[in-house]
């Protein structure tokens, strides 16, 4: 995830501060020519509800919009909904913005929101759960009038507006539900956003045209082309030669050379975490053996082993050397200071002697062998991080074979149980969303644990998280989330590594580029240079 508000000229400064992305930012009086963006994000589908991945939510935010958006402090602001209120513990009312139209000219009404929720909750079958966890608590949704949505929940859901900051609103078709196959086959996506869909070539490009009838004013660019360039060096080269105007996910090592060539760079700390995750459920694991190469019982079921590997991980090398300082060492899922984080959880320096003692106590005095899997080119420093972790763990007798693969290959194999331990990353709208998805016990009915591929289960943590989620947004909720985080991090189901910084480079045709901690790459964040 990955919104929208056009401000009059006297509030332009406030716009740049608050980084409001979901509508077109004001241009210099008329739309500019084509904006060319080199992105690491490979759009997987044109279905806005199929996969809750940054590449989809970032790129499709040009076409679709949400009821609510998050600013740079992750606070909620009006989007397609101008207001919302809890009528009771089990009922919410959302008031829609007037005079909003879909790209086909039809007006946005409450019935479209009803359709959106029902499509996610009752119809769509995403292999990873998609956005279903956001709507599982909704018992019924109705439209008392064209601009009012009334939602009944099966219990208290104090965080419901936050959930809607992740869900794109679709237009209700004449009958039935639109399928993912229909959307991917070229059925034109029909949203309310500042840009209209023109064409999509999977893995190669996405072409958009400015929506001159956009409710919040004409967007800044008449055309936008996203070129998928997965190789970081190739993205840097494309920006350096002027083939593109913007390039995302710039490696920290290339910042200095880009500046020398006249490009400018923007960066912001990411509201996300990169981590090592363990399979703690199966009795034996692929790629995990003794020193002679024979399979062994799953060592990660033992918390002493997980703790040993945590103590043998040098986060300083990852942040200072691999990320060149464009990152923060992690001890929890979000950077310290954001709502719901714990001030007590701080990154530890490696302690190899203690790690060795813990391994010996767990029955592995000589260590063991493993394959550490991870994606290649998806996150800043991902391949190098695998190598650095391997070198650190070798110091306590754990021999690591790094195995990097393209994200699509890695993601498929991870979901199929092809790995025993792996490097990954995730982001979310708030701390509780990440905890709910990454560390809560897998439960399709409740929508928890969609990214808990290690099948970790902790009933005490589940109960603490559920209690925190039942509290209204505010200090009490934040304190409860911090306590739940402290409990689960003590058990080490993952090793938090770092919160990397998003880095974007841009050329002379761009006046400024505003970044959001969620890491989206959009035309709405890109202001043309003034002539």
Coordinates of C-alpha atoms in Angstrom, one line a residue:
X1 CA 0.0 0.0 0.0
X2 CA -0.1 3.3 -1.3
X3 CA -4.8 10.0 -1.3
X4 CA -5.8 12.6 -3.0
X5 CA -6.5 16.3 -2.5
X6 CA -5.7 19.2 -4.6
X7 CA -5.1 22.3 -2.7
X8 CA -5.3 25.9 -3.8
X9 CA -2.0 27.8 -4.2
X10 CA -1.8 29.2 -0.7
X11 CA -1.6 25.7 0.6
X12 CA 1.0 24.3 -1.7
X13 CA 3.6 24.4 1.1
X14 CA 1.4 22.4 3.3
X15 CA 1.0 19.9 0.5
X16 CA 4.7 19.3 0.2
X17 CA 4.9 18.9 4.0
X18 CA 2.0 16.4 4.3
X19 CA 2.9 14.5 1.1
X20 CA -0.7 13.9 0.1
X21 CA -0.4 11.6 -2.9
X22 CA -3.7 10.2 -3.8
X23 CA -4.8 13.0 -6.1
X24 CA -2.9 14.9 -8.7
X25 CA -0.6 17.5 -7.3
X26 CA -1.2 21.0 -8.7
X27 CA 0.7 21.6 -11.9
X28 CA 2.0 24.9 -13.3
X29 CA -1.3 25.8 -14.9
X30 CA -1.4 23.1 -17.5
X31 CA -0.5 19.5 -17.9
X32 CA 3.0 18.8 -18.9
X33 CA 4.2 16.3 -21.5
X34 CA 4.9 12.7 -20.8
X35 CA 6.4 11.7 -17.5
X36 CA 8.7 8.7 -17.8
X37 CA 9.4 6.6 -14.7
X38 CA 11.8 3.7 -14.3
X39 CA 10.4 1.5 -11.5
X40 CA 11.4 -1.7 -9.8
X41 CA 7.7 -2.5 -9.3
X42 CA 6.4 -5.1 -11.7
X43 CA 2.6 -4.8 -11.8
X44 CA 1.3 -8.3 -11.3
X45 CA -2.4 -7.7 -12.1
X46 CA -4.9 -5.1 -13.1
X47 CA -7.3 -6.3 -10.4
X48 CA -7.0 -3.8 -7.5
X49 CA -8.2 -6.3 -4.9
X50 CA -6.2 -9.4 -5.9
X51 CA -2.8 -9.0 -4.2
X52 CA -1.9 -6.7 -1.4
X53 CA 1.6 -5.9 -2.6
X54 CA 3.3 -2.5 -3.0
X55 CA 3.8 -2.9 -6.7
X56 CA 0.1 -3.2 -7.3
X57 CA -1.1 -0.7 -4.8
X58 CA 1.5 1.9 -5.9
X59 CA 0.8 1.7 -9.6
X60 CA -2.9 1.2 -9.5
X61 CA -3.3 4.2 -7.2
X62 CA -3.2 6.3 -10.4
X63 CA -6.4 4.7 -11.6
X64 CA -8.3 3.9 -8.4
X65 CA -8.8 5.7 -5.1
X66 CA -9.6 4.9 -1.5
X67 CA -12.1 6.2 1.0
X68 CA -9.4 7.3 3.3
X69 CA -5.7 8.0 2.8
X70 CA -2.6 8.1 5.1
X71 CA -0.3 11.1 5.2
X72 CA 3.4 11.0 5.9
X73 CA 2.8 10.5 9.6
X74 CA 0.4 7.7 8.9
X75 CA -2.5 9.8 10.1
X76 CA -5.9 9.3 8.3
X77 CA -7.2 12.0 6.0
X78 CA -10.3 12.3 3.8
X79 CA -10.2 10.6 0.4
X80 CA -13.3 9.6 -1.5
X81 CA -15.0 9.8 1.9
X82 CA -15.1 13.3 3.4
X83 CA -16.0 12.0 6.9
X84 CA -16.6 8.9 9.0
X85 CA -17.9 8.2 12.5
X86 CA -18.6 5.3 14.7
X87 CA -22.4 5.3 15.2
X88 CA -22.0 2.5 17.8
X89 CA -19.5 -0.2 18.7
X90 CA -20.7 -2.2 15.8
X91 CA -21.7 0.4 13.3
X92 CA -19.8 2.9 11.1
X93 CA -21.0 5.6 8.8
X94 CA -19.0 7.0 5.9
X95 CA -20.0 10.1 3.9
X96 CA -18.8 10.2 0.3
X97 CA -17.5 13.1 -1.6
X98 CA -19.9 14.8 -4.0
X99 CA -19.4 15.1 -7.8
X100 CA -16.9 12.3 -8.2
X101 CA -17.1 10.4 -11.4
X102 CA -15.5 7.2 -12.7
X103 CA -13.5 7.2 -15.9
X104 CA -16.5 6.0 -17.9
X105 CA -18.5 9.0 -16.7
X106 CA -20.7 7.3 -14.1
X107 CA -21.0 8.9 -10.7
X108 CA -19.4 7.5 -7.6
X109 CA -22.2 6.3 -5.2
X110 CA -22.4 4.4 -2.0
X111 CA -23.5 1.4 -4.0
X112 CA -20.0 1.2 -5.5
X113 CA -18.5 1.0 -2.0
X114 CA -21.0 -1.8 -1.2
X115 CA -19.9 -3.7 -4.3
X116 CA -16.2 -3.2 -3.5
X117 CA -16.6 -4.6 0.0
X118 CA -18.7 -7.5 -1.1
X119 CA -16.4 -8.4 -4.0
X120 CA -13.4 -8.7 -1.6
X121 CA -15.3 -10.4 1.2
X122 CA -17.6 -12.8 -0.8
X123 CA -16.3 -13.3 -4.3
X124 CA -12.6 -12.9 -4.8
X125 CA -10.3 -15.9 -4.0
X126 CA -6.8 -14.5 -3.7
X127 CA -4.1 -17.2 -3.0
X128 CA -2.5 -14.9 -0.3
X129 CA -5.8 -13.6 1.1
X130 CA -5.5 -10.3 -0.8
X131 CA -7.4 -7.7 1.2
X132 CA -9.9 -10.0 2.8
X133 CA -8.4 -9.5 6.3
X134 CA -9.6 -5.9 6.1
X135 CA -13.3 -6.8 5.6
X136 CA -13.7 -10.1 7.5
X137 CA -15.3 -8.3 10.4
X138 CA -17.9 -6.6 8.3
X139 CA -21.3 -8.3 8.7
X140 CA -23.3 -6.1 6.4
X141 CA -22.9 -3.0 4.3
X142 CA -25.7 -0.9 2.9
X143 CA -26.3 2.4 1.1
X144 CA -29.1 4.4 2.9
X145 CA -28.6 7.2 0.3
X146 CA -26.2 7.7 -2.7
X147 CA -23.5 9.4 -0.6
X148 CA -23.8 7.4 2.7
X149 CA -22.3 4.0 3.5
X150 CA -23.5 2.2 6.6
X151 CA -21.3 -0.7 7.8
X152 CA -22.3 -3.2 10.5
X153 CA -19.5 -5.3 12.0
X154 CA -19.7 -8.6 13.9
X155 CA -17.9 -6.9 16.8
X156 CA -16.0 -3.8 17.7
X157 CA -13.7 -2.8 14.9
X158 CA -12.2 0.5 16.1
X159 CA -9.6 0.5 13.3
X160 CA -12.0 0.2 10.4
X161 CA -11.2 3.6 8.8
X162 CA -7.5 2.5 8.7
X163 CA -8.5 -0.7 6.8
X164 CA -10.2 1.4 4.2
X165 CA -7.0 3.4 3.6
X166 CA -5.9 0.2 1.8
X167 CA -8.9 -0.7 -0.3
X168 CA -9.5 0.8 -3.8
X169 CA -13.1 1.5 -4.7
X170 CA -14.4 -0.1 -7.9
X171 CA -17.4 0.7 -10.0
X172 CA -20.3 -1.7 -9.7
X173 CA -20.8 -3.4 -13.1
X174 CA -24.3 -4.0 -14.7
X175 CA -24.4 -7.5 -13.2
X176 CA -22.3 -9.9 -11.1
X177 CA -18.7 -9.4 -10.1
X178 CA -15.8 -8.6 -12.4
X179 CA -13.2 -11.4 -12.4
X180 CA -9.5 -11.0 -12.2
X181 CA -9.2 -12.8 -15.5
X182 CA -11.5 -10.2 -17.2
X183 CA -9.5 -7.3 -15.8
X184 CA -6.2 -8.8 -16.8
X185 CA -7.5 -9.6 -20.3
X186 CA -7.7 -5.9 -21.1
X187 CA -11.1 -5.0 -19.8
X188 CA -10.3 -1.3 -19.1
X189 CA -9.9 -0.6 -15.4
X190 CA -12.5 2.0 -14.4
X191 CA -11.5 4.1 -11.4
X192 CA -12.0 7.6 -10.2
X193 CA -8.3 8.5 -10.0
X194 CA -6.2 11.3 -11.7
X195 CA -5.0 9.0 -14.5
X196 CA -6.8 6.8 -16.9
X197 CA -5.6 3.4 -18.1
X198 CA -4.1 3.2 -21.6
X199 CA -2.1 -0.1 -21.8
X200 CA -0.2 -2.6 -19.8
X201 CA 2.4 -5.1 -20.8
X202 CA 3.1 -7.4 -17.9
X203 CA 6.6 -7.1 -16.6
X204 CA 7.4 -4.3 -19.1
X205 CA 5.3 -1.2 -18.9
X206 CA 2.2 0.6 -17.8
X207 CA 0.9 3.6 -19.8
X208 CA -1.6 6.1 -18.4
X209 CA -3.3 9.3 -19.6
X210 CA -4.2 12.3 -17.5
X211 CA -7.9 12.4 -16.4
X212 CA -8.9 15.9 -17.4
X213 CA -12.2 15.5 -15.7
X214 CA -10.7 14.5 -12.4
X215 CA -12.7 15.7 -9.4
X216 CA -9.7 17.4 -7.8
X217 CA -8.4 19.2 -10.9
X218 CA -6.4 18.4 -13.9
X219 CA -3.3 16.2 -13.1
X220 CA 0.2 17.6 -13.7
X221 CA 1.1 15.2 -16.5
X222 CA -0.8 14.5 -19.8
X223 CA 0.9 11.1 -20.2
X224 CA 2.7 8.8 -17.8
X225 CA 4.8 5.7 -18.7
X226 CA 6.2 3.3 -16.2
X227 CA 9.0 1.2 -17.5
X228 CA 9.7 -1.9 -15.4
X229 CA 13.5 -2.1 -14.9
X230 CA 14.2 -4.6 -12.2
X231 CA 18.0 -4.3 -12.3
X232 CA 19.1 -1.4 -10.1
X233 CA 22.1 -0.5 -12.2
X234 CA 19.9 -0.3 -15.3
X235 CA 17.5 2.0 -13.5
X236 CA 20.4 4.3 -12.5
X237 CA 21.8 4.2 -16.1
X238 CA 18.4 5.1 -17.6
X239 CA 18.1 8.1 -15.3
X240 CA 21.7 9.2 -15.9
X241 CA 21.3 9.2 -19.7
X242 CA 17.9 11.0 -19.6
X243 CA 15.9 8.1 -20.8
X244 CA 13.6 8.5 -17.8
X245 CA 12.7 11.4 -15.6
X246 CA 12.4 9.4 -12.3
X247 CA 13.9 6.2 -11.1
X248 CA 12.9 4.5 -7.8
X249 CA 14.7 2.2 -5.5
X250 CA 18.1 3.7 -6.1
X251 CA 20.9 1.8 -4.4
X252 CA 22.6 3.9 -1.7
X253 CA 26.0 3.2 -3.3
X254 CA 24.9 5.0 -6.4
X255 CA 23.6 8.2 -4.8
X256 CA 26.9 10.1 -5.0
X257 CA 27.6 9.3 -8.6
X258 CA 24.0 10.3 -9.6
X259 CA 24.4 13.6 -7.9
X260 CA 27.7 14.1 -9.7
X261 CA 25.9 13.6 -13.0
X262 CA 23.3 16.3 -12.2
X263 CA 20.5 14.2 -10.9
X264 CA 18.8 15.0 -7.6
X265 CA 17.9 12.5 -4.9
X266 CA 15.1 12.3 -2.4
X267 CA 15.0 9.8 0.5
X268 CA 12.8 9.0 3.5
X269 CA 12.8 6.3 6.2
X270 CA 10.5 3.4 5.4
X271 CA 7.5 2.3 7.4
X272 CA 8.5 -1.3 6.9
X273 CA 10.9 -4.0 8.1
X274 CA 13.2 -6.4 6.4
X275 CA 13.8 -9.6 8.4
X276 CA 14.8 -13.2 8.5
X277 CA 11.9 -15.6 9.0
X278 CA 12.0 -19.2 10.3
X279 CA 9.8 -22.1 9.5
X280 CA 9.0 -23.3 13.0
X281 CA 6.3 -25.8 12.2
X282 CA 7.6 -28.7 10.1
X283 CA 9.7 -31.5 11.6
X284 CA 12.4 -31.3 8.9
X285 CA 13.2 -28.6 6.4
X286 CA 14.5 -28.3 2.9
X287 CA 18.1 -27.2 2.9
X288 CA 18.8 -27.7 6.6
X289 CA 21.3 -30.4 7.3
X290 CA 24.1 -31.4 9.6
X291 CA 27.7 -30.8 8.7
X292 CA 27.8 -34.0 6.6
X293 CA 24.8 -33.0 4.6
X294 CA 22.3 -35.3 6.3
X295 CA 18.8 -34.0 7.1
X296 CA 18.2 -33.0 10.8
X297 CA 15.2 -32.2 12.9
X298 CA 14.0 -28.7 12.5
X299 CA 16.4 -26.6 14.7
X300 CA 14.2 -23.5 14.4
X301 CA 11.6 -25.0 16.7
X302 CA 14.0 -24.4 19.5
X303 CA 13.9 -20.7 20.6
X304 CA 17.5 -21.0 21.8
X305 CA 18.6 -21.5 18.2
X306 CA 16.5 -18.6 17.0
X307 CA 18.0 -16.5 19.8
X308 CA 21.5 -17.6 18.9
X309 CA 21.1 -16.6 15.2
X310 CA 19.7 -13.3 16.3
X311 CA 22.8 -12.6 18.5
X312 CA 25.0 -13.7 15.5
X313 CA 23.5 -11.1 13.2
X314 CA 25.5 -7.9 12.6
X315 CA 22.9 -5.3 11.7
X316 CA 25.6 -2.6 11.8
X317 CA 27.3 -4.1 8.7
X318 CA 23.9 -4.2 6.9
X319 CA 23.1 -0.6 7.6
X320 CA 26.5 1.1 7.5
X321 CA 28.1 -0.9 4.7
X322 CA 25.4 -2.3 2.5
X323 CA 22.9 0.5 2.9
X324 CA 25.6 3.2 3.1
X325 CA 23.7 4.7 6.0
X326 CA 20.4 4.9 4.2
X327 CA 18.7 2.6 6.8
X328 CA 18.1 2.1 10.5
X329 CA 18.8 -1.1 12.4
X330 CA 15.6 -2.8 13.5
X331 CA 14.4 -4.5 16.6
X332 CA 10.6 -4.5 15.8
X333 CA 8.4 -4.1 12.7
X334 CA 8.4 -0.3 12.5
X335 CA 11.0 2.3 13.3
X336 CA 11.0 3.5 16.9
X337 CA 8.7 6.4 17.5
X338 CA 5.9 5.6 15.2
X339 CA 2.5 4.8 16.8
X340 CA 2.4 1.3 18.4
X341 CA 6.2 0.8 18.6
X342 CA 8.0 0.0 21.8
X343 CA 10.7 2.3 23.2
X344 CA 12.1 -0.8 25.1
X345 CA 13.1 -2.7 21.9
X346 CA 16.5 -1.6 20.6
X347 CA 18.8 -3.3 18.2
X348 CA 21.5 -5.4 19.8
X349 CA 25.2 -5.6 18.9
X350 CA 26.3 -9.1 17.9
X351 CA 27.5 -11.4 20.7
X352 CA 29.1 -14.4 19.0
X353 CA 30.3 -16.0 22.2
X354 CA 26.9 -16.1 23.8
X355 CA 25.4 -17.2 20.5
X356 CA 27.8 -20.2 20.4
X357 CA 26.8 -21.1 24.0
X358 CA 23.1 -21.0 23.1
X359 CA 23.7 -23.3 20.1
X360 CA 25.6 -25.8 22.2
X361 CA 22.9 -25.7 24.8
X362 CA 20.3 -26.4 22.1
X363 CA 22.3 -29.5 21.0
X364 CA 24.3 -28.0 18.1
X365 CA 27.8 -27.4 19.5
X366 CA 29.3 -27.7 15.9
X367 CA 26.5 -25.8 14.2
X368 CA 24.7 -27.0 11.1
X369 CA 24.2 -26.2 7.4
X370 CA 21.4 -24.3 5.8
X371 CA 20.2 -22.6 2.7
X372 CA 19.2 -18.9 3.3
X373 CA 16.8 -17.9 0.5
X374 CA 15.8 -14.4 -0.5
X375 CA 14.7 -12.3 -3.5
X376 CA 17.2 -10.6 -5.8
X377 CA 16.7 -7.0 -6.7
X378 CA 13.5 -6.4 -4.8
X379 CA 14.8 -4.6 -1.8
X380 CA 17.8 -2.3 -1.3
X381 CA 20.7 -4.5 -0.4
X382 CA 18.8 -7.8 -0.5
X383 CA 21.5 -9.9 -2.2
X384 CA 24.3 -8.3 -0.3
X385 CA 22.4 -8.9 3.0
X386 CA 22.2 -12.6 2.3
X387 CA 26.0 -12.7 1.9
X388 CA 26.6 -10.6 5.1
X389 CA 24.3 -12.7 7.2
X390 CA 26.1 -15.8 5.9
X391 CA 29.4 -14.4 7.0
X392 CA 28.1 -13.5 10.4
X393 CA 26.5 -16.9 11.1
X394 CA 29.6 -18.7 10.0
X395 CA 31.3 -17.3 13.1
X396 CA 29.1 -19.6 15.3
X397 CA 29.4 -22.7 13.1
X398 CA 26.3 -22.2 11.0
X399 CA 27.3 -22.7 7.3
X400 CA 25.0 -20.7 5.1
X401 CA 24.5 -21.1 1.3
X402 CA 22.8 -17.9 0.1
X403 CA 20.1 -18.5 -2.5
X404 CA 18.8 -15.4 -4.2
X405 CA 16.1 -15.6 -6.9
X406 CA 13.8 -13.2 -8.8
X407 CA 11.0 -12.2 -6.5
X408 CA 8.2 -14.0 -8.5
X409 CA 10.2 -17.2 -8.2
X410 CA 11.1 -16.7 -4.6
X411 CA 7.6 -15.8 -3.6
X412 CA 6.0 -18.8 -5.3
X413 CA 8.6 -21.2 -3.8
X414 CA 8.3 -19.7 -0.3
X415 CA 4.5 -20.0 -0.3
X416 CA 4.8 -23.6 -1.4
X417 CA 7.1 -24.4 1.5
X418 CA 10.3 -24.6 -0.5
X419 CA 12.5 -22.9 2.1
X420 CA 13.3 -23.5 5.7
X421 CA 14.6 -20.0 6.4
X422 CA 14.5 -16.9 4.3
X423 CA 15.0 -13.1 4.1
X424 CA 12.0 -11.0 3.4
X425 CA 10.3 -7.7 3.9
X426 CA 6.9 -6.2 4.5
X427 CA 5.1 -3.0 5.1
X428 CA 1.7 -2.0 6.3
X429 CA -0.6 0.9 7.2
X430 CA 0.2 0.6 10.9
X431 CA 2.1 -1.6 13.4
X432 CA -1.0 -3.7 14.2
X433 CA -1.5 -4.5 10.5
X434 CA 2.0 -5.9 10.1
X435 CA 1.8 -7.8 13.4
X436 CA -1.6 -9.2 12.3
X437 CA -0.3 -10.3 8.9
X438 CA 3.3 -11.4 9.7
X439 CA 3.3 -12.8 13.2
X440 CA -0.3 -13.7 14.3
X441 CA -1.2 -17.4 14.0
X442 CA -2.4 -18.3 10.5
X443 CA -6.2 -18.3 10.4
X444 CA -7.9 -17.8 7.0
X445 CA -11.3 -17.3 8.7
X446 CA -9.9 -14.4 10.8
X447 CA -7.7 -13.2 8.1
X448 CA -4.5 -13.4 10.2
X449 CA -1.1 -14.6 9.4
X450 CA -1.2 -14.1 5.6
X451 CA 2.5 -13.5 5.5
X452 CA 3.3 -15.9 8.4
X453 CA 4.9 -18.4 6.1
X454 CA 6.8 -19.9 9.0
X455 CA 3.5 -21.0 10.6
X456 CA 4.5 -19.5 14.0
X457 CA 1.8 -19.7 16.7
X458 CA 1.7 -18.0 20.0
X459 CA -1.6 -17.9 21.8
X460 CA -0.5 -15.4 24.4
X461 CA 0.6 -13.0 21.6
X462 CA -2.6 -13.6 19.6
X463 CA -4.7 -12.7 22.7
X464 CA -2.6 -9.5 23.4
X465 CA -2.9 -8.4 19.8
X466 CA -6.6 -9.0 19.7
X467 CA -7.0 -6.9 22.8
X468 CA -4.9 -4.1 21.4
X469 CA -7.0 -4.2 18.2
X470 CA -10.2 -3.8 20.2
X471 CA -9.0 -0.4 21.6
X472 CA -9.8 2.8 19.9
X473 CA -7.0 4.6 18.1
X474 CA -4.9 6.5 20.6
X475 CA -2.3 6.2 23.4
X476 CA -3.9 3.2 25.1
X477 CA -4.0 1.2 21.9
X478 CA -0.4 2.2 21.1
X479 CA 0.8 1.0 24.5
X480 CA -1.1 -2.3 24.1
X481 CA 0.5 -2.9 20.7
X482 CA 4.0 -2.1 22.2
X483 CA 3.4 -4.7 24.9
X484 CA 2.3 -7.3 22.4
X485 CA 5.4 -6.5 20.3
X486 CA 7.7 -7.0 23.3
X487 CA 6.2 -10.4 24.0
X488 CA 6.5 -11.7 20.5
X489 CA 9.9 -10.3 19.8
X490 CA 11.3 -12.1 22.9
X491 CA 10.4 -15.4 21.2
X492 CA 12.3 -14.4 18.0
X493 CA 9.9 -15.9 15.3
X494 CA 11.7 -13.4 13.0
X495 CA 15.0 -11.5 13.2
X496 CA 14.2 -7.9 12.4
X497 CA 17.2 -6.6 10.3
X498 CA 16.6 -3.0 9.2
X499 CA 14.2 -0.3 8.1
X500 CA 15.7 0.8 4.8
X501 CA 15.3 4.3 3.4
X502 CA 13.4 4.8 0.2
X503 CA 15.6 6.6 -2.3
X504 CA 14.3 8.1 -5.6
X505 CA 16.4 10.0 -8.2
X506 CA 15.0 12.5 -10.6
X507 CA 16.2 14.6 -13.5
X508 CA 16.0 18.2 -14.8
X509 CA 12.3 18.0 -16.0
X510 CA 11.2 17.4 -12.4
X511 CA 10.8 20.3 -10.0
X512 CA 10.5 18.1 -6.9
X513 CA 9.6 14.6 -5.8
X514 CA 7.9 14.1 -2.5
X515 CA 8.4 10.8 -0.7
X516 CA 6.1 8.8 1.6
X517 CA 7.3 6.3 4.2
X518 CA 5.1 3.6 2.6
X519 CA 7.4 3.7 -0.5
X520 CA 4.9 4.3 -3.3
X521 CA 6.1 5.5 -6.7
X522 CA 3.5 7.6 -8.4
X523 CA 3.1 10.5 -10.9
X524 CA 1.1 12.3 -8.2
X525 CA 4.3 12.7 -6.1
X526 CA 6.1 14.3 -9.0
X527 CA 6.0 18.0 -9.6
X528 CA 7.1 19.4 -13.0
X529 CA 9.9 21.9 -13.1
X530 CA 8.7 25.4 -13.6
X531 CA 9.8 27.0 -16.9

